[in-house]
C-alpha cells in the first residue's frame, strides 16, 4: 500500500482534472518569469493575459488579495519594437487617422523617450514623456457617449494617473478619432489615451490592455507582475515570485500497475482502498489528482497471480 501511494504521488504531476477554459489559476510557488511561463504552458495554457477590466477583476479574484505575482506581459526593451495603442483596448490604432503635428512623433528630437500623447488646442497630436504631469486630460464616458475634459491646475497628473482617474470615474482616457470628435471645446494641451510600448503577451494575445501602477522602467525591468489593487508593476525577470496561469488544466491519464500481497481477495475492498488512497493524496495537497480503478470485463480490479495449472476464477 505504501509503495502504491508513493507511485501515485510521484506521477500525480501528470494527472490533472479538467476545469473550465479561460480561467485564471494562482500558483504560490515562487519562480522566475521564464520558469513560471514554463510551468503554465506545461500544466495550463500560458501565463495570464488580460484583455479588459472584466478580465482584470477575475485576475484579482484568482490572486485572492495577494500581490507580486507574474503575469504574461514581457517587454523587449527595444525602442524599435514600440507600437502605438489606445488605452481602450477595443479601439484600434489606425496610422491613417493620425493628426500629428508636423515632425511628430520624434522622441524629443531623439533626446528622450516619449511614449504618451498630448493633444494641442488645434486638435493636433504631440508625443510627450509619460512621467510629465499635465493639468488637463480628456476622459470618455461610454454610457453617455461623451468626451469629458478634466482641467485641474492645482493637481497635475501623469498619463498613468490620468488613466486611473478616467477608469475610476468614467470609462477610460479618450481613445480614437471618433471620440475626439465628441469634444465640445478646445483641448487646451490635454493628455488623451494614446501610448506606445514594446510589451507583448507570452501567449501572443493581441490585447493592448494595460493597467500600470506607475511609470514603467524597461531598461532592466522587462517583466510584469500583478501589484497592489490589481495594478501592474515592472520587475526584473529573474526575480522569484508567485504567478498566475490561464486556461484549462491539461488532462493526462496515467495507468499505474501495482503488485500487492494479501491473503484475501481485495476486490470487495477495492472502493475502500481507493478512498483511503484519495484521502492520503488530499491530506498531502494532491487533491487535484483523482484516482479511479481500471476494471476488466468482469468488473475486477485485482487479479491473483496463479500458476497455469490452477483453475481460473472470474477475478483470478
PDB file of C-alpha atoms in Angstrom:
ATOM      1  CA  UNK A   1       0.000   0.000   0.000  1.00  0.00           C
ATOM      2  CA  UNK A   2       2.805   2.427   0.866  1.00  0.00           C
ATOM      3  CA  UNK A   3       4.620   1.668  -2.402  1.00  0.00           C
ATOM      4  CA  UNK A   4       1.422   2.183  -4.371  1.00  0.00           C
ATOM      5  CA  UNK A   5       0.753   5.522  -2.694  1.00  0.00           C
ATOM      6  CA  UNK A   6       4.311   6.671  -3.336  1.00  0.00           C
ATOM      7  CA  UNK A   7       3.982   5.765  -7.003  1.00  0.00           C
ATOM      8  CA  UNK A   8       0.742   7.693  -7.298  1.00  0.00           C
ATOM      9  CA  UNK A   9       2.347  10.722  -5.631  1.00  0.00           C
ATOM     10  CA  UNK A  10       5.303  10.644  -7.998  1.00  0.00           C
ATOM     11  CA  UNK A  11       3.007  10.527 -11.016  1.00  0.00           C
ATOM     12  CA  UNK A  12       0.448  12.983  -9.670  1.00  0.00           C
ATOM     13  CA  UNK A  13       2.009  15.837 -11.613  1.00  0.00           C
ATOM     14  CA  UNK A  14       0.797  14.135 -14.794  1.00  0.00           C
ATOM     15  CA  UNK A  15      -2.785  13.632 -13.662  1.00  0.00           C
ATOM     16  CA  UNK A  16      -4.877  16.800 -13.715  1.00  0.00           C
ATOM     17  CA  UNK A  17      -8.655  17.267 -13.612  1.00  0.00           C
ATOM     18  CA  UNK A  18     -10.338  19.210 -16.405  1.00  0.00           C
ATOM     19  CA  UNK A  19     -11.554  22.687 -15.459  1.00  0.00           C
ATOM     20  CA  UNK A  20     -13.429  25.303 -17.432  1.00  0.00           C
ATOM     21  CA  UNK A  21     -11.404  27.028 -20.138  1.00  0.00           C
ATOM     22  CA  UNK A  22     -10.118  30.589 -19.856  1.00  0.00           C
ATOM     23  CA  UNK A  23      -9.865  30.607 -16.076  1.00  0.00           C
ATOM     24  CA  UNK A  24      -7.017  32.071 -14.039  1.00  0.00           C
ATOM     25  CA  UNK A  25      -5.045  29.945 -11.578  1.00  0.00           C
ATOM     26  CA  UNK A  26      -2.839  31.390  -8.850  1.00  0.00           C
ATOM     27  CA  UNK A  27       0.358  29.422  -8.175  1.00  0.00           C
ATOM     28  CA  UNK A  28       2.040  30.304  -4.886  1.00  0.00           C
ATOM     29  CA  UNK A  29       5.425  28.679  -5.532  1.00  0.00           C
ATOM     30  CA  UNK A  30       7.978  31.439  -6.288  1.00  0.00           C
ATOM     31  CA  UNK A  31       9.639  31.190  -9.696  1.00  0.00           C
ATOM     32  CA  UNK A  32      11.374  33.440 -12.176  1.00  0.00           C
ATOM     33  CA  UNK A  33       9.213  34.765 -15.018  1.00  0.00           C
ATOM     34  CA  UNK A  34      10.580  32.263 -17.548  1.00  0.00           C
ATOM     35  CA  UNK A  35      10.211  29.315 -15.154  1.00  0.00           C
ATOM     36  CA  UNK A  36       6.676  30.448 -14.342  1.00  0.00           C
ATOM     37  CA  UNK A  37       5.826  30.530 -18.037  1.00  0.00           C
ATOM     38  CA  UNK A  38       7.253  27.034 -18.490  1.00  0.00           C
ATOM     39  CA  UNK A  39       5.126  25.796 -15.598  1.00  0.00           C
ATOM     40  CA  UNK A  40       1.996  27.415 -17.019  1.00  0.00           C
ATOM     41  CA  UNK A  41       2.489  26.081 -20.549  1.00  0.00           C
ATOM     42  CA  UNK A  42       3.161  22.619 -19.173  1.00  0.00           C
ATOM     43  CA  UNK A  43       0.149  22.414 -16.888  1.00  0.00           C
ATOM     44  CA  UNK A  44      -2.300  25.010 -18.240  1.00  0.00           C
ATOM     45  CA  UNK A  45      -2.108  27.165 -21.376  1.00  0.00           C
ATOM     46  CA  UNK A  46       0.263  30.037 -20.563  1.00  0.00           C
ATOM     47  CA  UNK A  47       0.877  32.859 -18.122  1.00  0.00           C
ATOM     48  CA  UNK A  48      -2.177  35.063 -17.690  1.00  0.00           C
ATOM     49  CA  UNK A  49      -3.052  37.613 -20.348  1.00  0.00           C
ATOM     50  CA  UNK A  50      -5.648  40.331 -19.704  1.00  0.00           C
ATOM     51  CA  UNK A  51      -7.985  41.815 -22.321  1.00  0.00           C
ATOM     52  CA  UNK A  52     -10.146  44.244 -20.356  1.00  0.00           C
ATOM     53  CA  UNK A  53     -11.378  45.336 -16.922  1.00  0.00           C
ATOM     54  CA  UNK A  54     -13.567  42.225 -16.589  1.00  0.00           C
ATOM     55  CA  UNK A  55     -10.530  40.019 -17.059  1.00  0.00           C
ATOM     56  CA  UNK A  56      -8.685  42.154 -14.533  1.00  0.00           C
ATOM     57  CA  UNK A  57     -11.377  41.583 -11.911  1.00  0.00           C
ATOM     58  CA  UNK A  58     -11.186  37.831 -12.485  1.00  0.00           C
ATOM     59  CA  UNK A  59      -7.402  38.016 -12.225  1.00  0.00           C
ATOM     60  CA  UNK A  60      -7.669  39.808  -8.874  1.00  0.00           C
ATOM     61  CA  UNK A  61     -10.170  37.204  -7.665  1.00  0.00           C
ATOM     62  CA  UNK A  62      -7.767  34.400  -8.575  1.00  0.00           C
ATOM     63  CA  UNK A  63      -4.979  36.132  -6.639  1.00  0.00           C
ATOM     64  CA  UNK A  64      -7.308  36.444  -3.621  1.00  0.00           C
ATOM     65  CA  UNK A  65      -5.888  39.763  -2.492  1.00  0.00           C
ATOM     66  CA  UNK A  66      -2.264  38.737  -2.898  1.00  0.00           C
ATOM     67  CA  UNK A  67       0.175  40.747  -4.995  1.00  0.00           C
ATOM     68  CA  UNK A  68       3.630  40.360  -6.518  1.00  0.00           C
ATOM     69  CA  UNK A  69       2.565  37.653  -8.961  1.00  0.00           C
ATOM     70  CA  UNK A  70       3.858  37.303 -12.502  1.00  0.00           C
ATOM     71  CA  UNK A  71       1.501  37.746 -15.442  1.00  0.00           C
ATOM     72  CA  UNK A  72       2.265  37.039 -19.086  1.00  0.00           C
ATOM     73  CA  UNK A  73       3.412  40.516 -20.137  1.00  0.00           C
ATOM     74  CA  UNK A  74       7.034  40.977 -21.180  1.00  0.00           C
ATOM     75  CA  UNK A  75       8.970  43.735 -22.943  1.00  0.00           C
ATOM     76  CA  UNK A  76      11.858  43.519 -25.366  1.00  0.00           C
ATOM     77  CA  UNK A  77      13.033  46.904 -24.084  1.00  0.00           C
ATOM     78  CA  UNK A  78      13.862  47.971 -27.636  1.00  0.00           C
ATOM     79  CA  UNK A  79      12.656  51.353 -28.869  1.00  0.00           C
ATOM     80  CA  UNK A  80      12.359  49.896 -32.367  1.00  0.00           C
ATOM     81  CA  UNK A  81       9.752  47.393 -31.125  1.00  0.00           C
ATOM     82  CA  UNK A  82       7.352  50.032 -29.814  1.00  0.00           C
ATOM     83  CA  UNK A  83       3.825  50.162 -31.213  1.00  0.00           C
ATOM     84  CA  UNK A  84       1.059  52.714 -30.671  1.00  0.00           C
ATOM     85  CA  UNK A  85      -2.090  51.612 -28.826  1.00  0.00           C
ATOM     86  CA  UNK A  86      -5.191  53.235 -27.418  1.00  0.00           C
ATOM     87  CA  UNK A  87      -5.939  52.994 -23.705  1.00  0.00           C
ATOM     88  CA  UNK A  88      -9.329  51.487 -24.517  1.00  0.00           C
ATOM     89  CA  UNK A  89      -8.404  48.039 -25.882  1.00  0.00           C
ATOM     90  CA  UNK A  90     -11.496  47.870 -28.109  1.00  0.00           C
ATOM     91  CA  UNK A  91     -10.308  50.909 -30.097  1.00  0.00           C
ATOM     92  CA  UNK A  92      -7.672  50.022 -32.680  1.00  0.00           C
ATOM     93  CA  UNK A  93      -4.913  52.387 -33.691  1.00  0.00           C
ATOM     94  CA  UNK A  94      -5.085  53.452 -37.334  1.00  0.00           C
ATOM     95  CA  UNK A  95      -1.978  55.130 -38.703  1.00  0.00           C
ATOM     96  CA  UNK A  96      -4.059  56.681 -41.478  1.00  0.00           C
ATOM     97  CA  UNK A  97      -6.073  58.652 -38.917  1.00  0.00           C
ATOM     98  CA  UNK A  98      -3.280  60.387 -37.035  1.00  0.00           C
ATOM     99  CA  UNK A  99      -3.321  64.216 -36.968  1.00  0.00           C
ATOM    100  CA  UNK A 100       0.273  64.602 -35.804  1.00  0.00           C
ATOM    101  CA  UNK A 101       1.914  67.987 -35.566  1.00  0.00           C
ATOM    102  CA  UNK A 102       4.438  68.247 -38.394  1.00  0.00           C
ATOM    103  CA  UNK A 103       7.603  66.364 -37.436  1.00  0.00           C
ATOM    104  CA  UNK A 104       5.925  64.347 -34.682  1.00  0.00           C
ATOM    105  CA  UNK A 105       6.320  61.856 -33.124  1.00  0.00           C
ATOM    106  CA  UNK A 106      10.028  62.444 -32.626  1.00  0.00           C
ATOM    107  CA  UNK A 107      11.062  61.352 -29.095  1.00  0.00           C
ATOM    108  CA  UNK A 108      12.051  64.937 -28.263  1.00  0.00           C
ATOM    109  CA  UNK A 109      14.250  65.120 -31.354  1.00  0.00           C
ATOM    110  CA  UNK A 110      15.889  61.914 -30.189  1.00  0.00           C
ATOM    111  CA  UNK A 111      16.938  63.192 -26.776  1.00  0.00           C
ATOM    112  CA  UNK A 112      14.277  61.467 -24.620  1.00  0.00           C
ATOM    113  CA  UNK A 113      11.783  58.619 -24.728  1.00  0.00           C
ATOM    114  CA  UNK A 114       8.274  59.905 -25.408  1.00  0.00           C
ATOM    115  CA  UNK A 115       5.642  57.164 -25.264  1.00  0.00           C
ATOM    116  CA  UNK A 116       2.492  59.134 -24.409  1.00  0.00           C
ATOM    117  CA  UNK A 117       0.397  61.730 -26.191  1.00  0.00           C
ATOM    118  CA  UNK A 118      -0.797  65.288 -25.720  1.00  0.00           C
ATOM    119  CA  UNK A 119      -3.397  66.958 -27.919  1.00  0.00           C
ATOM    120  CA  UNK A 120      -2.920  70.696 -28.541  1.00  0.00           C
ATOM    121  CA  UNK A 121      -5.529  73.461 -28.804  1.00  0.00           C
ATOM    122  CA  UNK A 122      -5.930  72.764 -32.519  1.00  0.00           C
ATOM    123  CA  UNK A 123      -6.613  69.070 -32.008  1.00  0.00           C
ATOM    124  CA  UNK A 124      -3.178  68.023 -33.254  1.00  0.00           C
ATOM    125  CA  UNK A 125      -1.022  65.380 -31.593  1.00  0.00           C
ATOM    126  CA  UNK A 126       2.399  65.580 -29.964  1.00  0.00           C
ATOM    127  CA  UNK A 127       4.323  62.774 -28.249  1.00  0.00           C
ATOM    128  CA  UNK A 128       5.430  63.532 -24.683  1.00  0.00           C
ATOM    129  CA  UNK A 129       7.132  61.786 -21.755  1.00  0.00           C
ATOM    130  CA  UNK A 130       4.651  59.690 -19.782  1.00  0.00           C
ATOM    131  CA  UNK A 131       6.021  60.859 -16.414  1.00  0.00           C
ATOM    132  CA  UNK A 132       5.392  64.561 -17.111  1.00  0.00           C
ATOM    133  CA  UNK A 133       2.433  65.995 -15.170  1.00  0.00           C
ATOM    134  CA  UNK A 134      -0.343  67.777 -17.062  1.00  0.00           C
ATOM    135  CA  UNK A 135      -3.202  69.785 -15.599  1.00  0.00           C
ATOM    136  CA  UNK A 136      -5.575  68.723 -18.360  1.00  0.00           C
ATOM    137  CA  UNK A 137      -6.688  65.352 -19.706  1.00  0.00           C
ATOM    138  CA  UNK A 138      -9.753  64.027 -21.508  1.00  0.00           C
ATOM    139  CA  UNK A 139     -11.874  61.095 -20.367  1.00  0.00           C
ATOM    140  CA  UNK A 140     -14.502  59.159 -22.294  1.00  0.00           C
ATOM    141  CA  UNK A 141     -17.799  58.044 -20.749  1.00  0.00           C
ATOM    142  CA  UNK A 142     -19.284  55.107 -22.615  1.00  0.00           C
ATOM    143  CA  UNK A 143     -22.741  55.246 -21.013  1.00  0.00           C
ATOM    144  CA  UNK A 144     -23.321  58.843 -22.164  1.00  0.00           C
ATOM    145  CA  UNK A 145     -21.013  58.651 -25.207  1.00  0.00           C
ATOM    146  CA  UNK A 146     -19.309  61.883 -24.223  1.00  0.00           C
ATOM    147  CA  UNK A 147     -15.742  63.192 -24.087  1.00  0.00           C
ATOM    148  CA  UNK A 148     -15.096  64.980 -20.799  1.00  0.00           C
ATOM    149  CA  UNK A 149     -12.236  67.437 -20.336  1.00  0.00           C
ATOM    150  CA  UNK A 150     -10.737  67.471 -16.841  1.00  0.00           C
ATOM    151  CA  UNK A 151      -8.831  70.696 -16.155  1.00  0.00           C
ATOM    152  CA  UNK A 152      -7.286  70.902 -12.690  1.00  0.00           C
ATOM    153  CA  UNK A 153      -4.410  73.423 -12.450  1.00  0.00           C
ATOM    154  CA  UNK A 154      -3.859  72.611  -8.770  1.00  0.00           C
ATOM    155  CA  UNK A 155      -3.371  68.883  -9.314  1.00  0.00           C
ATOM    156  CA  UNK A 156      -1.210  67.873 -12.254  1.00  0.00           C
ATOM    157  CA  UNK A 157      -1.307  64.214 -13.301  1.00  0.00           C
ATOM    158  CA  UNK A 158       0.954  61.927 -15.282  1.00  0.00           C
ATOM    159  CA  UNK A 159      -0.515  59.916 -18.150  1.00  0.00           C
ATOM    160  CA  UNK A 160      -0.932  56.824 -15.957  1.00  0.00           C
ATOM    161  CA  UNK A 161      -2.568  58.849 -13.173  1.00  0.00           C
ATOM    162  CA  UNK A 162      -4.951  60.377 -15.716  1.00  0.00           C
ATOM    163  CA  UNK A 163      -5.794  56.900 -16.986  1.00  0.00           C
ATOM    164  CA  UNK A 164      -6.515  55.716 -13.440  1.00  0.00           C
ATOM    165  CA  UNK A 165      -8.804  58.707 -12.831  1.00  0.00           C
ATOM    166  CA  UNK A 166     -10.761  58.177 -16.048  1.00  0.00           C
ATOM    167  CA  UNK A 167     -11.224  54.450 -15.433  1.00  0.00           C
ATOM    168  CA  UNK A 168     -12.422  55.097 -11.885  1.00  0.00           C
ATOM    169  CA  UNK A 169     -14.801  57.967 -12.693  1.00  0.00           C
ATOM    170  CA  UNK A 170     -15.819  57.287 -16.300  1.00  0.00           C
ATOM    171  CA  UNK A 171     -14.750  54.599 -18.774  1.00  0.00           C
ATOM    172  CA  UNK A 172     -11.199  55.399 -19.839  1.00  0.00           C
ATOM    173  CA  UNK A 173      -8.988  58.047 -21.362  1.00  0.00           C
ATOM    174  CA  UNK A 174     -10.381  59.332 -24.651  1.00  0.00           C
ATOM    175  CA  UNK A 175      -9.347  56.917 -27.391  1.00  0.00           C
ATOM    176  CA  UNK A 176      -9.640  57.282 -31.150  1.00  0.00           C
ATOM    177  CA  UNK A 177     -10.723  59.921 -33.623  1.00  0.00           C
ATOM    178  CA  UNK A 178     -14.433  59.173 -33.196  1.00  0.00           C
ATOM    179  CA  UNK A 179     -14.242  60.066 -29.508  1.00  0.00           C
ATOM    180  CA  UNK A 180     -12.095  63.110 -30.217  1.00  0.00           C
ATOM    181  CA  UNK A 181     -14.898  64.452 -32.422  1.00  0.00           C
ATOM    182  CA  UNK A 182     -17.179  64.450 -29.357  1.00  0.00           C
ATOM    183  CA  UNK A 183     -15.204  67.288 -27.735  1.00  0.00           C
ATOM    184  CA  UNK A 184     -17.357  70.391 -27.289  1.00  0.00           C
ATOM    185  CA  UNK A 185     -14.452  72.746 -26.509  1.00  0.00           C
ATOM    186  CA  UNK A 186     -10.785  73.215 -27.297  1.00  0.00           C
ATOM    187  CA  UNK A 187      -8.426  70.641 -25.840  1.00  0.00           C
ATOM    188  CA  UNK A 188      -6.051  73.074 -24.033  1.00  0.00           C
ATOM    189  CA  UNK A 189      -2.926  70.848 -24.245  1.00  0.00           C
ATOM    190  CA  UNK A 190      -4.539  67.770 -22.725  1.00  0.00           C
ATOM    191  CA  UNK A 191      -3.489  64.158 -22.335  1.00  0.00           C
ATOM    192  CA  UNK A 192      -5.504  61.582 -24.298  1.00  0.00           C
ATOM    193  CA  UNK A 193      -5.360  57.801 -24.377  1.00  0.00           C
ATOM    194  CA  UNK A 194      -2.677  57.108 -26.964  1.00  0.00           C
ATOM    195  CA  UNK A 195       0.542  55.434 -25.847  1.00  0.00           C
ATOM    196  CA  UNK A 196       3.233  53.205 -27.263  1.00  0.00           C
ATOM    197  CA  UNK A 197       5.255  50.395 -25.757  1.00  0.00           C
ATOM    198  CA  UNK A 198       7.262  47.286 -26.565  1.00  0.00           C
ATOM    199  CA  UNK A 199       5.280  44.976 -24.275  1.00  0.00           C
ATOM    200  CA  UNK A 200       3.712  41.772 -25.586  1.00  0.00           C
ATOM    201  CA  UNK A 201       1.802  38.829 -24.116  1.00  0.00           C
ATOM    202  CA  UNK A 202       3.518  35.459 -23.837  1.00  0.00           C
ATOM    203  CA  UNK A 203       0.511  33.688 -25.405  1.00  0.00           C
ATOM    204  CA  UNK A 204       0.686  36.086 -28.399  1.00  0.00           C
ATOM    205  CA  UNK A 205      -2.610  37.668 -27.417  1.00  0.00           C
ATOM    206  CA  UNK A 206      -3.252  40.883 -29.400  1.00  0.00           C
ATOM    207  CA  UNK A 207      -4.650  42.579 -26.277  1.00  0.00           C
ATOM    208  CA  UNK A 208      -3.440  46.164 -25.799  1.00  0.00           C
ATOM    209  CA  UNK A 209      -4.947  46.461 -22.307  1.00  0.00           C
ATOM    210  CA  UNK A 210      -2.526  47.903 -19.752  1.00  0.00           C
ATOM    211  CA  UNK A 211      -3.078  48.695 -16.068  1.00  0.00           C
ATOM    212  CA  UNK A 212       0.219  50.034 -14.742  1.00  0.00           C
ATOM    213  CA  UNK A 213       0.612  51.399 -11.235  1.00  0.00           C
ATOM    214  CA  UNK A 214       3.271  53.941 -12.189  1.00  0.00           C
ATOM    215  CA  UNK A 215       5.960  54.743 -14.727  1.00  0.00           C
ATOM    216  CA  UNK A 216       7.497  51.604 -16.221  1.00  0.00           C
ATOM    217  CA  UNK A 217      11.258  51.065 -16.442  1.00  0.00           C
ATOM    218  CA  UNK A 218      12.029  48.708 -19.317  1.00  0.00           C
ATOM    219  CA  UNK A 219      15.810  49.180 -19.163  1.00  0.00           C
ATOM    220  CA  UNK A 220      16.200  46.438 -16.553  1.00  0.00           C
ATOM    221  CA  UNK A 221      12.608  45.562 -15.604  1.00  0.00           C
ATOM    222  CA  UNK A 222      11.217  43.735 -18.609  1.00  0.00           C
ATOM    223  CA  UNK A 223       8.543  41.536 -16.996  1.00  0.00           C
ATOM    224  CA  UNK A 224       5.177  42.453 -15.488  1.00  0.00           C
ATOM    225  CA  UNK A 225       3.604  41.416 -12.198  1.00  0.00           C
ATOM    226  CA  UNK A 226       0.260  41.954 -10.545  1.00  0.00           C
ATOM    227  CA  UNK A 227       0.690  44.505  -7.758  1.00  0.00           C
ATOM    228  CA  UNK A 228      -1.487  46.177  -5.142  1.00  0.00           C
ATOM    229  CA  UNK A 229      -5.154  46.787  -6.010  1.00  0.00           C
ATOM    230  CA  UNK A 230      -4.762  44.949  -9.302  1.00  0.00           C
ATOM    231  CA  UNK A 231      -2.296  47.441 -10.763  1.00  0.00           C
ATOM    232  CA  UNK A 232       0.744  46.159 -12.585  1.00  0.00           C
ATOM    233  CA  UNK A 233       4.403  46.736 -11.868  1.00  0.00           C
ATOM    234  CA  UNK A 234       7.505  46.049 -13.940  1.00  0.00           C
ATOM    235  CA  UNK A 235      10.208  43.893 -12.370  1.00  0.00           C
ATOM    236  CA  UNK A 236      13.444  42.125 -13.212  1.00  0.00           C
ATOM    237  CA  UNK A 237      12.515  38.852 -14.888  1.00  0.00           C
ATOM    238  CA  UNK A 238      14.913  36.801 -12.759  1.00  0.00           C
ATOM    239  CA  UNK A 239      13.152  37.644  -9.508  1.00  0.00           C
ATOM    240  CA  UNK A 240      11.245  34.762  -7.964  1.00  0.00           C
ATOM    241  CA  UNK A 241       7.603  35.363  -7.126  1.00  0.00           C
ATOM    242  CA  UNK A 242       4.207  33.725  -7.317  1.00  0.00           C
ATOM    243  CA  UNK A 243       2.418  33.767 -10.653  1.00  0.00           C
ATOM    244  CA  UNK A 244      -0.945  33.405 -12.369  1.00  0.00           C
ATOM    245  CA  UNK A 245      -1.613  30.926 -15.160  1.00  0.00           C
ATOM    246  CA  UNK A 246      -4.558  30.881 -17.530  1.00  0.00           C
ATOM    247  CA  UNK A 247      -6.573  28.272 -19.395  1.00  0.00           C
ATOM    248  CA  UNK A 248      -7.926  24.835 -18.678  1.00  0.00           C
ATOM    249  CA  UNK A 249      -5.762  22.397 -16.822  1.00  0.00           C
ATOM    250  CA  UNK A 250      -4.244  19.866 -19.178  1.00  0.00           C
ATOM    251  CA  UNK A 251      -5.521  16.356 -18.599  1.00  0.00           C
ATOM    252  CA  UNK A 252      -3.423  13.246 -18.910  1.00  0.00           C
ATOM    253  CA  UNK A 253      -4.450   9.788 -17.805  1.00  0.00           C
ATOM    254  CA  UNK A 254      -1.714   7.597 -16.417  1.00  0.00           C
ATOM    255  CA  UNK A 255      -2.140   3.873 -15.896  1.00  0.00           C
ATOM    256  CA  UNK A 256      -0.228   2.576 -12.886  1.00  0.00           C
ATOM    257  CA  UNK A 257       0.088  -1.160 -12.319  1.00  0.00           C
ATOM    258  CA  UNK A 258       0.753  -2.190  -8.735  1.00  0.00           C
ATOM    259  CA  UNK A 259       1.567  -5.510  -7.090  1.00  0.00           C
ATOM    260  CA  UNK A 260       0.153  -6.202  -3.636  1.00  0.00           C
ATOM    261  CA  UNK A 261       0.367  -9.180  -1.305  1.00  0.00           C
ATOM    262  CA  UNK A 262      -2.761 -10.176   0.575  1.00  0.00           C
ATOM    263  CA  UNK A 263      -4.117 -13.458   1.997  1.00  0.00           C
ATOM    264  CA  UNK A 264      -7.654 -12.439   0.985  1.00  0.00           C
ATOM    265  CA  UNK A 265      -9.397 -11.294  -2.175  1.00  0.00           C
ATOM    266  CA  UNK A 266      -9.098  -7.486  -2.289  1.00  0.00           C
ATOM    267  CA  UNK A 267     -11.800  -6.889  -4.887  1.00  0.00           C
ATOM    268  CA  UNK A 268     -14.618  -6.487  -2.327  1.00  0.00           C
ATOM    269  CA  UNK A 269     -12.399  -3.872  -0.634  1.00  0.00           C
ATOM    270  CA  UNK A 270     -11.377  -2.032  -3.813  1.00  0.00           C
ATOM    271  CA  UNK A 271     -13.617   1.000  -3.199  1.00  0.00           C
ATOM    272  CA  UNK A 272     -12.447   1.332   0.404  1.00  0.00           C
ATOM    273  CA  UNK A 273      -8.807   1.086  -0.693  1.00  0.00           C
ATOM    274  CA  UNK A 274      -9.389   3.733  -3.352  1.00  0.00           C
ATOM    275  CA  UNK A 275     -10.999   6.089  -0.832  1.00  0.00           C
ATOM    276  CA  UNK A 276      -8.092   5.663   1.575  1.00  0.00           C
ATOM    277  CA  UNK A 277      -5.592   6.430  -1.187  1.00  0.00           C
ATOM    278  CA  UNK A 278      -7.572   9.513  -2.186  1.00  0.00           C
ATOM    279  CA  UNK A 279      -7.659  10.742   1.419  1.00  0.00           C
ATOM    280  CA  UNK A 280      -3.892  10.411   1.648  1.00  0.00           C
ATOM    281  CA  UNK A 281      -3.486  12.437  -1.535  1.00  0.00           C
ATOM    282  CA  UNK A 282      -5.878  15.121  -0.286  1.00  0.00           C
ATOM    283  CA  UNK A 283      -4.047  15.343   3.033  1.00  0.00           C
ATOM    284  CA  UNK A 284      -0.743  15.902   1.212  1.00  0.00           C
ATOM    285  CA  UNK A 285      -2.086  18.719  -1.014  1.00  0.00           C
ATOM    286  CA  UNK A 286      -2.620  16.472  -4.021  1.00  0.00           C
ATOM    287  CA  UNK A 287      -6.384  16.921  -4.073  1.00  0.00           C
ATOM    288  CA  UNK A 288      -6.212  17.792  -7.785  1.00  0.00           C
ATOM    289  CA  UNK A 289      -5.301  14.154  -8.519  1.00  0.00           C
ATOM    290  CA  UNK A 290      -8.389  11.981  -8.956  1.00  0.00           C
ATOM    291  CA  UNK A 291      -7.956   8.230  -8.705  1.00  0.00           C
ATOM    292  CA  UNK A 292     -10.046   5.525 -10.352  1.00  0.00           C
ATOM    293  CA  UNK A 293      -9.568   1.792 -10.752  1.00  0.00           C
ATOM    294  CA  UNK A 294      -9.299   0.182 -14.183  1.00  0.00           C
ATOM    295  CA  UNK A 295     -11.644  -2.781 -14.236  1.00  0.00           C
ATOM    296  CA  UNK A 296     -11.746  -5.723 -16.607  1.00  0.00           C
ATOM    297  CA  UNK A 297     -14.821  -7.146 -18.321  1.00  0.00           C
ATOM    298  CA  UNK A 298     -15.738  -8.983 -15.112  1.00  0.00           C
ATOM    299  CA  UNK A 299     -15.553  -5.721 -13.120  1.00  0.00           C
ATOM    300  CA  UNK A 300     -12.465  -6.957 -11.315  1.00  0.00           C
ATOM    301  CA  UNK A 301      -9.701  -4.640 -10.132  1.00  0.00           C
ATOM    302  CA  UNK A 302      -7.269  -7.089  -8.555  1.00  0.00           C
ATOM    303  CA  UNK A 303      -6.160 -10.300 -10.212  1.00  0.00           C
ATOM    304  CA  UNK A 304      -4.323 -13.099  -8.494  1.00  0.00           C
ATOM    305  CA  UNK A 305      -1.068 -14.339  -9.951  1.00  0.00           C
ATOM    306  CA  UNK A 306      -1.608 -18.088 -10.220  1.00  0.00           C
ATOM    307  CA  UNK A 307       0.056 -20.976 -11.958  1.00  0.00           C
ATOM    308  CA  UNK A 308      -1.174 -22.081 -15.383  1.00  0.00           C
ATOM    309  CA  UNK A 309      -2.437 -25.368 -13.936  1.00  0.00           C
ATOM    310  CA  UNK A 310      -4.772 -23.687 -11.448  1.00  0.00           C
ATOM    311  CA  UNK A 311      -8.457 -23.336 -12.218  1.00  0.00           C
ATOM    312  CA  UNK A 312      -9.256 -19.798 -13.339  1.00  0.00           C
ATOM    313  CA  UNK A 313     -11.836 -17.778 -11.430  1.00  0.00           C
ATOM    314  CA  UNK A 314     -13.599 -14.549 -12.615  1.00  0.00           C
ATOM    315  CA  UNK A 315     -11.162 -12.377 -10.653  1.00  0.00           C
ATOM    316  CA  UNK A 316      -8.287 -14.822 -10.641  1.00  0.00           C
TER     317      UNK A 316
END
